[in-house]
Amino acid sequence: MKLGEEQIKDRLSRLADWRREGDWLTRDLKFENFKAALEFVNRVADEAEDMDHHPDILIHGWNNVRLSVTTHSEGGLTEKDFKLAERINALV
Amino acid sequence: MKLGEEQIKDRLSRLADWRREGDWLTRDLKFENFKAALEFVNRVADEAEDMDHHPDILIHGWNNVRLSVTTHSEGGLTEKDFKLAERINALV
Protein backbone atom coordinates (compact mmCIF):
# COMPACT_ATOMS: atom_id res chain seq x y z
CA MET A 1 0.00 0.00 0.00
CA LYS A 2 1.24 3.44 -0.93
CA LEU A 3 2.46 5.46 2.06
CA GLY A 4 1.02 8.86 2.90
CA GLU A 5 3.09 12.02 3.16
CA GLU A 6 3.47 11.85 6.94
CA GLN A 7 4.48 8.20 6.81
CA ILE A 8 7.08 8.96 4.14
CA LYS A 9 8.54 11.85 6.14
CA ASP A 10 8.69 9.69 9.25
CA ARG A 11 10.45 6.81 7.54
CA LEU A 12 12.80 9.09 5.62
CA SER A 13 13.89 10.74 8.86
CA ARG A 14 15.11 7.34 10.04
CA LEU A 15 16.79 6.34 6.77
CA ALA A 16 20.38 7.51 6.32
CA ASP A 17 21.82 8.63 2.97
CA TRP A 18 18.68 8.46 0.82
CA ARG A 19 16.72 11.41 -0.47
CA ARG A 20 13.24 11.64 -1.82
CA GLU A 21 12.64 12.63 -5.43
CA GLY A 22 8.89 12.64 -5.96
CA ASP A 23 7.72 9.02 -5.96
CA TRP A 24 11.29 7.75 -5.69
CA LEU A 25 13.95 7.19 -3.03
CA THR A 26 17.45 7.82 -4.39
CA ARG A 27 20.95 7.19 -3.11
CA ASP A 28 24.25 8.14 -4.77
CA LEU A 29 27.45 6.26 -4.01
CA LYS A 30 31.04 6.62 -5.19
CA PHE A 31 33.55 3.77 -5.38
CA GLU A 32 37.26 3.37 -5.83
CA ASN A 33 36.88 2.09 -9.37
CA PHE A 34 34.52 0.49 -11.86
CA LYS A 35 35.13 -3.01 -10.53
CA ALA A 36 34.16 -2.01 -7.00
CA ALA A 37 31.06 -0.22 -8.30
CA LEU A 38 30.01 -3.31 -10.22
CA GLU A 39 30.61 -5.62 -7.27
CA PHE A 40 28.35 -3.42 -5.17
CA VAL A 41 25.69 -3.49 -7.89
CA ASN A 42 25.79 -7.28 -7.87
CA ARG A 43 25.28 -7.34 -4.11
CA VAL A 44 22.36 -4.92 -4.46
CA ALA A 45 20.96 -7.24 -7.14
CA ASP A 46 21.05 -10.18 -4.72
CA GLU A 47 18.96 -8.23 -2.21
CA ALA A 48 16.60 -7.12 -4.96
CA GLU A 49 16.11 -10.66 -6.21
CA ASP A 50 15.58 -11.90 -2.67
CA MET A 51 12.86 -9.27 -2.12
CA ASP A 52 11.55 -9.48 -5.70
CA HIS A 53 11.76 -5.69 -5.66
CA HIS A 54 14.16 -4.10 -8.13
CA PRO A 55 15.72 -0.66 -7.98
CA ASP A 56 16.77 1.28 -11.03
CA ILE A 57 20.57 1.16 -11.05
CA LEU A 58 22.81 3.62 -12.89
CA ILE A 59 26.57 3.13 -13.08
CA HIS A 60 28.05 6.34 -14.43
CA GLY A 61 31.37 8.08 -14.73
CA TRP A 62 33.04 4.65 -14.16
CA ASN A 63 32.88 4.74 -10.33
CA ASN A 64 29.52 6.24 -9.39
CA VAL A 65 26.30 4.36 -8.69
CA ARG A 66 22.84 5.90 -8.40
CA LEU A 67 20.07 3.73 -6.97
CA SER A 68 16.39 4.67 -7.27
CA VAL A 69 13.49 2.75 -5.78
CA THR A 70 9.73 3.07 -6.10
CA THR A 71 6.75 0.73 -6.24
CA HIS A 72 5.28 1.07 -9.73
CA SER A 73 2.32 -1.18 -8.96
CA GLU A 74 1.23 1.11 -6.11
CA GLY A 75 2.07 4.34 -7.88
CA GLY A 76 4.37 5.62 -5.17
CA LEU A 77 6.53 4.78 -2.16
CA THR A 78 5.69 1.80 0.05
CA GLU A 79 7.15 0.03 3.07
CA LYS A 80 8.89 -2.28 0.61
CA ASP A 81 10.91 0.61 -0.81
CA PHE A 82 12.13 1.63 2.64
CA LYS A 83 12.90 -1.99 3.47
CA LEU A 84 14.98 -2.38 0.32
CA ALA A 85 16.79 0.90 1.05
CA GLU A 86 17.64 -0.34 4.56
CA ARG A 87 18.94 -3.63 3.20
CA ILE A 88 21.09 -1.77 0.69
CA ASN A 89 22.45 0.48 3.43
CA ALA A 90 23.51 -2.63 5.31
CA LEU A 91 25.74 -3.56 2.36
CA VAL A 92 27.78 -0.37 2.34
CA MET B 1 41.22 11.67 -30.97
CA LYS B 2 37.70 13.01 -31.30
CA LEU B 3 36.00 12.01 -34.54
CA GLY B 4 34.58 14.59 -36.95
CA GLU B 5 30.94 14.68 -38.05
CA GLU B 6 31.54 12.78 -41.30
CA GLN B 7 33.56 10.11 -39.54
CA ILE B 8 30.81 9.67 -36.95
CA LYS B 9 28.11 9.35 -39.61
CA ASP B 10 30.20 6.83 -41.51
CA ARG B 11 30.86 4.65 -38.48
CA LEU B 12 27.29 4.92 -37.23
CA SER B 13 25.98 3.71 -40.58
CA ARG B 14 27.93 0.50 -40.05
CA LEU B 15 26.96 0.03 -36.39
CA ALA B 16 23.70 -1.80 -35.76
CA ASP B 17 21.29 -0.92 -32.94
CA TRP B 18 23.04 2.17 -31.55
CA ARG B 19 21.89 5.73 -31.94
CA ARG B 20 23.72 8.97 -31.49
CA GLU B 21 22.68 11.37 -28.77
CA GLY B 22 25.00 14.37 -29.01
CA ASP B 23 28.42 13.27 -27.79
CA TRP B 24 27.10 9.82 -26.83
CA LEU B 25 26.30 6.52 -28.49
CA THR B 26 23.33 4.81 -26.86
CA ARG B 27 21.76 1.37 -27.09
CA ASP B 28 18.62 0.12 -25.35
CA LEU B 29 18.08 -3.58 -24.65
CA LYS B 30 15.27 -5.54 -23.06
CA PHE B 31 15.70 -8.88 -21.28
CA GLU B 32 13.51 -11.66 -20.00
CA ASN B 33 14.02 -10.67 -16.40
CA PHE B 34 16.25 -8.81 -13.97
CA LYS B 35 18.70 -11.68 -13.65
CA ALA B 36 19.27 -11.84 -17.40
CA ALA B 37 19.71 -8.05 -17.55
CA LEU B 38 22.28 -8.19 -14.78
CA GLU B 39 24.17 -11.07 -16.40
CA PHE B 40 24.42 -9.03 -19.58
CA VAL B 41 25.66 -6.02 -17.62
CA ASN B 42 28.40 -8.17 -16.10
CA ARG B 43 29.50 -9.32 -19.55
CA VAL B 44 29.54 -5.71 -20.76
CA ALA B 45 31.63 -4.87 -17.70
CA ASP B 46 34.21 -7.51 -18.68
CA GLU B 47 34.60 -5.90 -22.11
CA ALA B 48 34.77 -2.45 -20.54
CA GLU B 49 37.48 -3.51 -18.09
CA ASP B 50 39.41 -5.21 -20.87
CA MET B 51 39.33 -2.00 -22.95
CA ASP B 52 39.66 0.28 -19.91
CA HIS B 53 36.72 2.17 -21.40
CA HIS B 54 33.53 2.25 -19.38
CA PRO B 55 30.02 2.90 -20.58
CA ASP B 56 27.32 4.41 -18.43
CA ILE B 57 24.95 1.55 -17.62
CA LEU B 58 21.33 1.97 -16.53
CA ILE B 59 19.23 -1.00 -15.44
CA HIS B 60 15.64 0.20 -15.24
CA GLY B 61 12.12 -1.19 -15.02
CA TRP B 62 13.71 -4.52 -13.86
CA ASN B 63 14.48 -5.89 -17.36
CA ASN B 64 15.74 -2.96 -19.44
CA VAL B 65 19.34 -1.88 -19.92
CA ARG B 66 20.50 1.39 -21.45
CA LEU B 67 24.16 1.69 -22.42
CA SER B 68 25.79 5.03 -23.22
CA VAL B 69 29.37 5.54 -24.34
CA THR B 70 31.49 8.60 -24.90
CA THR B 71 35.13 9.60 -24.42
CA HIS B 72 35.15 12.26 -21.70
CA SER B 73 38.88 12.91 -22.07
CA GLU B 74 38.44 13.81 -25.75
CA GLY B 75 35.17 15.67 -25.27
CA GLY B 76 33.25 13.58 -27.77
CA LEU B 77 33.06 10.33 -29.73
CA THR B 78 36.21 8.44 -30.67
CA GLU B 79 37.15 5.20 -32.39
CA LYS B 80 37.28 3.64 -28.95
CA ASP B 81 33.56 4.29 -28.45
CA PHE B 82 32.67 2.56 -31.70
CA LYS B 83 35.00 -0.31 -30.86
CA LEU B 84 33.33 -0.79 -27.48
CA ALA B 85 29.88 -0.64 -29.10
CA GLU B 86 30.92 -3.34 -31.58
CA ARG B 87 32.25 -5.55 -28.81
CA ILE B 88 29.01 -5.12 -26.88
CA ASN B 89 26.99 -6.00 -29.99
CA ALA B 90 28.96 -9.22 -30.24
CA LEU B 91 27.65 -10.20 -26.78
CA VAL B 92 23.96 -9.97 -27.65
CSV table of C-alpha atoms in Angstrom, one decimal:
chain,number,residue,atom,x,y,z
A,1,MET,CA,0.0,0.0,0.0
A,2,LYS,CA,1.2,3.4,-0.9
A,3,LEU,CA,2.5,5.5,2.1
A,4,GLY,CA,1.0,8.9,2.9
A,5,GLU,CA,3.1,12.0,3.2
A,6,GLU,CA,3.5,11.8,6.9
A,7,GLN,CA,4.5,8.2,6.8
A,8,ILE,CA,7.1,9.0,4.1
A,9,LYS,CA,8.5,11.8,6.1
A,10,ASP,CA,8.7,9.7,9.3
A,11,ARG,CA,10.4,6.8,7.5
A,12,LEU,CA,12.8,9.1,5.6
A,13,SER,CA,13.9,10.7,8.9
A,14,ARG,CA,15.1,7.3,10.0
A,15,LEU,CA,16.8,6.3,6.8
A,16,ALA,CA,20.4,7.5,6.3
A,17,ASP,CA,21.8,8.6,3.0
A,18,TRP,CA,18.7,8.5,0.8
A,19,ARG,CA,16.7,11.4,-0.5
A,20,ARG,CA,13.2,11.6,-1.8
A,21,GLU,CA,12.6,12.6,-5.4
A,22,GLY,CA,8.9,12.6,-6.0
A,23,ASP,CA,7.7,9.0,-6.0
A,24,TRP,CA,11.3,7.7,-5.7
A,25,LEU,CA,14.0,7.2,-3.0
A,26,THR,CA,17.4,7.8,-4.4
A,27,ARG,CA,21.0,7.2,-3.1
A,28,ASP,CA,24.2,8.1,-4.8
A,29,LEU,CA,27.5,6.3,-4.0
A,30,LYS,CA,31.0,6.6,-5.2
A,31,PHE,CA,33.5,3.8,-5.4
A,32,GLU,CA,37.3,3.4,-5.8
A,33,ASN,CA,36.9,2.1,-9.4
A,34,PHE,CA,34.5,0.5,-11.9
A,35,LYS,CA,35.1,-3.0,-10.5
A,36,ALA,CA,34.2,-2.0,-7.0
A,37,ALA,CA,31.1,-0.2,-8.3
A,38,LEU,CA,30.0,-3.3,-10.2
A,39,GLU,CA,30.6,-5.6,-7.3
A,40,PHE,CA,28.4,-3.4,-5.2
A,41,VAL,CA,25.7,-3.5,-7.9
A,42,ASN,CA,25.8,-7.3,-7.9
A,43,ARG,CA,25.3,-7.3,-4.1
A,44,VAL,CA,22.4,-4.9,-4.5
A,45,ALA,CA,21.0,-7.2,-7.1
A,46,ASP,CA,21.1,-10.2,-4.7
A,47,GLU,CA,19.0,-8.2,-2.2
A,48,ALA,CA,16.6,-7.1,-5.0
A,49,GLU,CA,16.1,-10.7,-6.2
A,50,ASP,CA,15.6,-11.9,-2.7
A,51,MET,CA,12.9,-9.3,-2.1
A,52,ASP,CA,11.6,-9.5,-5.7
A,53,HIS,CA,11.8,-5.7,-5.7
A,54,HIS,CA,14.2,-4.1,-8.1
A,55,PRO,CA,15.7,-0.7,-8.0
A,56,ASP,CA,16.8,1.3,-11.0
A,57,ILE,CA,20.6,1.2,-11.1
A,58,LEU,CA,22.8,3.6,-12.9
A,59,ILE,CA,26.6,3.1,-13.1
A,60,HIS,CA,28.0,6.3,-14.4
A,61,GLY,CA,31.4,8.1,-14.7
A,62,TRP,CA,33.0,4.6,-14.2
A,63,ASN,CA,32.9,4.7,-10.3
A,64,ASN,CA,29.5,6.2,-9.4
A,65,VAL,CA,26.3,4.4,-8.7
A,66,ARG,CA,22.8,5.9,-8.4
A,67,LEU,CA,20.1,3.7,-7.0
A,68,SER,CA,16.4,4.7,-7.3
A,69,VAL,CA,13.5,2.7,-5.8
A,70,THR,CA,9.7,3.1,-6.1
A,71,THR,CA,6.7,0.7,-6.2
A,72,HIS,CA,5.3,1.1,-9.7
A,73,SER,CA,2.3,-1.2,-9.0
A,74,GLU,CA,1.2,1.1,-6.1
A,75,GLY,CA,2.1,4.3,-7.9
A,76,GLY,CA,4.4,5.6,-5.2
A,77,LEU,CA,6.5,4.8,-2.2
A,78,THR,CA,5.7,1.8,0.0
A,79,GLU,CA,7.2,0.0,3.1
A,80,LYS,CA,8.9,-2.3,0.6
A,81,ASP,CA,10.9,0.6,-0.8
A,82,PHE,CA,12.1,1.6,2.6
A,83,LYS,CA,12.9,-2.0,3.5
A,84,LEU,CA,15.0,-2.4,0.3
A,85,ALA,CA,16.8,0.9,1.0
A,86,GLU,CA,17.6,-0.3,4.6
A,87,ARG,CA,18.9,-3.6,3.2
A,88,ILE,CA,21.1,-1.8,0.7
A,89,ASN,CA,22.5,0.5,3.4
A,90,ALA,CA,23.5,-2.6,5.3
A,91,LEU,CA,25.7,-3.6,2.4
A,92,VAL,CA,27.8,-0.4,2.3
B,1,MET,CA,41.2,11.7,-31.0
B,2,LYS,CA,37.7,13.0,-31.3
B,3,LEU,CA,36.0,12.0,-34.5
B,4,GLY,CA,34.6,14.6,-36.9
B,5,GLU,CA,30.9,14.7,-38.1
B,6,GLU,CA,31.5,12.8,-41.3
B,7,GLN,CA,33.6,10.1,-39.5
B,8,ILE,CA,30.8,9.7,-36.9
B,9,LYS,CA,28.1,9.4,-39.6
B,10,ASP,CA,30.2,6.8,-41.5
B,11,ARG,CA,30.9,4.7,-38.5
B,12,LEU,CA,27.3,4.9,-37.2
B,13,SER,CA,26.0,3.7,-40.6
B,14,ARG,CA,27.9,0.5,-40.1
B,15,LEU,CA,27.0,0.0,-36.4
B,16,ALA,CA,23.7,-1.8,-35.8
B,17,ASP,CA,21.3,-0.9,-32.9
B,18,TRP,CA,23.0,2.2,-31.6
B,19,ARG,CA,21.9,5.7,-31.9
B,20,ARG,CA,23.7,9.0,-31.5
B,21,GLU,CA,22.7,11.4,-28.8
B,22,GLY,CA,25.0,14.4,-29.0
B,23,ASP,CA,28.4,13.3,-27.8
B,24,TRP,CA,27.1,9.8,-26.8
B,25,LEU,CA,26.3,6.5,-28.5
B,26,THR,CA,23.3,4.8,-26.9
B,27,ARG,CA,21.8,1.4,-27.1
B,28,ASP,CA,18.6,0.1,-25.3
B,29,LEU,CA,18.1,-3.6,-24.7
B,30,LYS,CA,15.3,-5.5,-23.1
B,31,PHE,CA,15.7,-8.9,-21.3
B,32,GLU,CA,13.5,-11.7,-20.0
B,33,ASN,CA,14.0,-10.7,-16.4
B,34,PHE,CA,16.2,-8.8,-14.0
B,35,LYS,CA,18.7,-11.7,-13.7
B,36,ALA,CA,19.3,-11.8,-17.4
B,37,ALA,CA,19.7,-8.1,-17.5
B,38,LEU,CA,22.3,-8.2,-14.8
B,39,GLU,CA,24.2,-11.1,-16.4
B,40,PHE,CA,24.4,-9.0,-19.6
B,41,VAL,CA,25.7,-6.0,-17.6
B,42,ASN,CA,28.4,-8.2,-16.1
B,43,ARG,CA,29.5,-9.3,-19.6
B,44,VAL,CA,29.5,-5.7,-20.8
B,45,ALA,CA,31.6,-4.9,-17.7
B,46,ASP,CA,34.2,-7.5,-18.7
B,47,GLU,CA,34.6,-5.9,-22.1
B,48,ALA,CA,34.8,-2.5,-20.5
B,49,GLU,CA,37.5,-3.5,-18.1
B,50,ASP,CA,39.4,-5.2,-20.9
B,51,MET,CA,39.3,-2.0,-22.9
B,52,ASP,CA,39.7,0.3,-19.9
B,53,HIS,CA,36.7,2.2,-21.4
B,54,HIS,CA,33.5,2.2,-19.4
B,55,PRO,CA,30.0,2.9,-20.6
B,56,ASP,CA,27.3,4.4,-18.4
B,57,ILE,CA,25.0,1.5,-17.6
B,58,LEU,CA,21.3,2.0,-16.5
B,59,ILE,CA,19.2,-1.0,-15.4
B,60,HIS,CA,15.6,0.2,-15.2
B,61,GLY,CA,12.1,-1.2,-15.0
B,62,TRP,CA,13.7,-4.5,-13.9
B,63,ASN,CA,14.5,-5.9,-17.4
B,64,ASN,CA,15.7,-3.0,-19.4
B,65,VAL,CA,19.3,-1.9,-19.9
B,66,ARG,CA,20.5,1.4,-21.4
B,67,LEU,CA,24.2,1.7,-22.4
B,68,SER,CA,25.8,5.0,-23.2
B,69,VAL,CA,29.4,5.5,-24.3
B,70,THR,CA,31.5,8.6,-24.9
B,71,THR,CA,35.1,9.6,-24.4
B,72,HIS,CA,35.2,12.3,-21.7
B,73,SER,CA,38.9,12.9,-22.1
B,74,GLU,CA,38.4,13.8,-25.7
B,75,GLY,CA,35.2,15.7,-25.3
B,76,GLY,CA,33.3,13.6,-27.8
B,77,LEU,CA,33.1,10.3,-29.7
B,78,THR,CA,36.2,8.4,-30.7
B,79,GLU,CA,37.2,5.2,-32.4
B,80,LYS,CA,37.3,3.6,-28.9
B,81,ASP,CA,33.6,4.3,-28.4
B,82,PHE,CA,32.7,2.6,-31.7
B,83,LYS,CA,35.0,-0.3,-30.9
B,84,LEU,CA,33.3,-0.8,-27.5
B,85,ALA,CA,29.9,-0.6,-29.1
B,86,GLU,CA,30.9,-3.3,-31.6
B,87,ARG,CA,32.2,-5.5,-28.8
B,88,ILE,CA,29.0,-5.1,-26.9
B,89,ASN,CA,27.0,-6.0,-30.0
B,90,ALA,CA,29.0,-9.2,-30.2
B,91,LEU,CA,27.7,-10.2,-26.8
B,92,VAL,CA,24.0,-10.0,-27.7
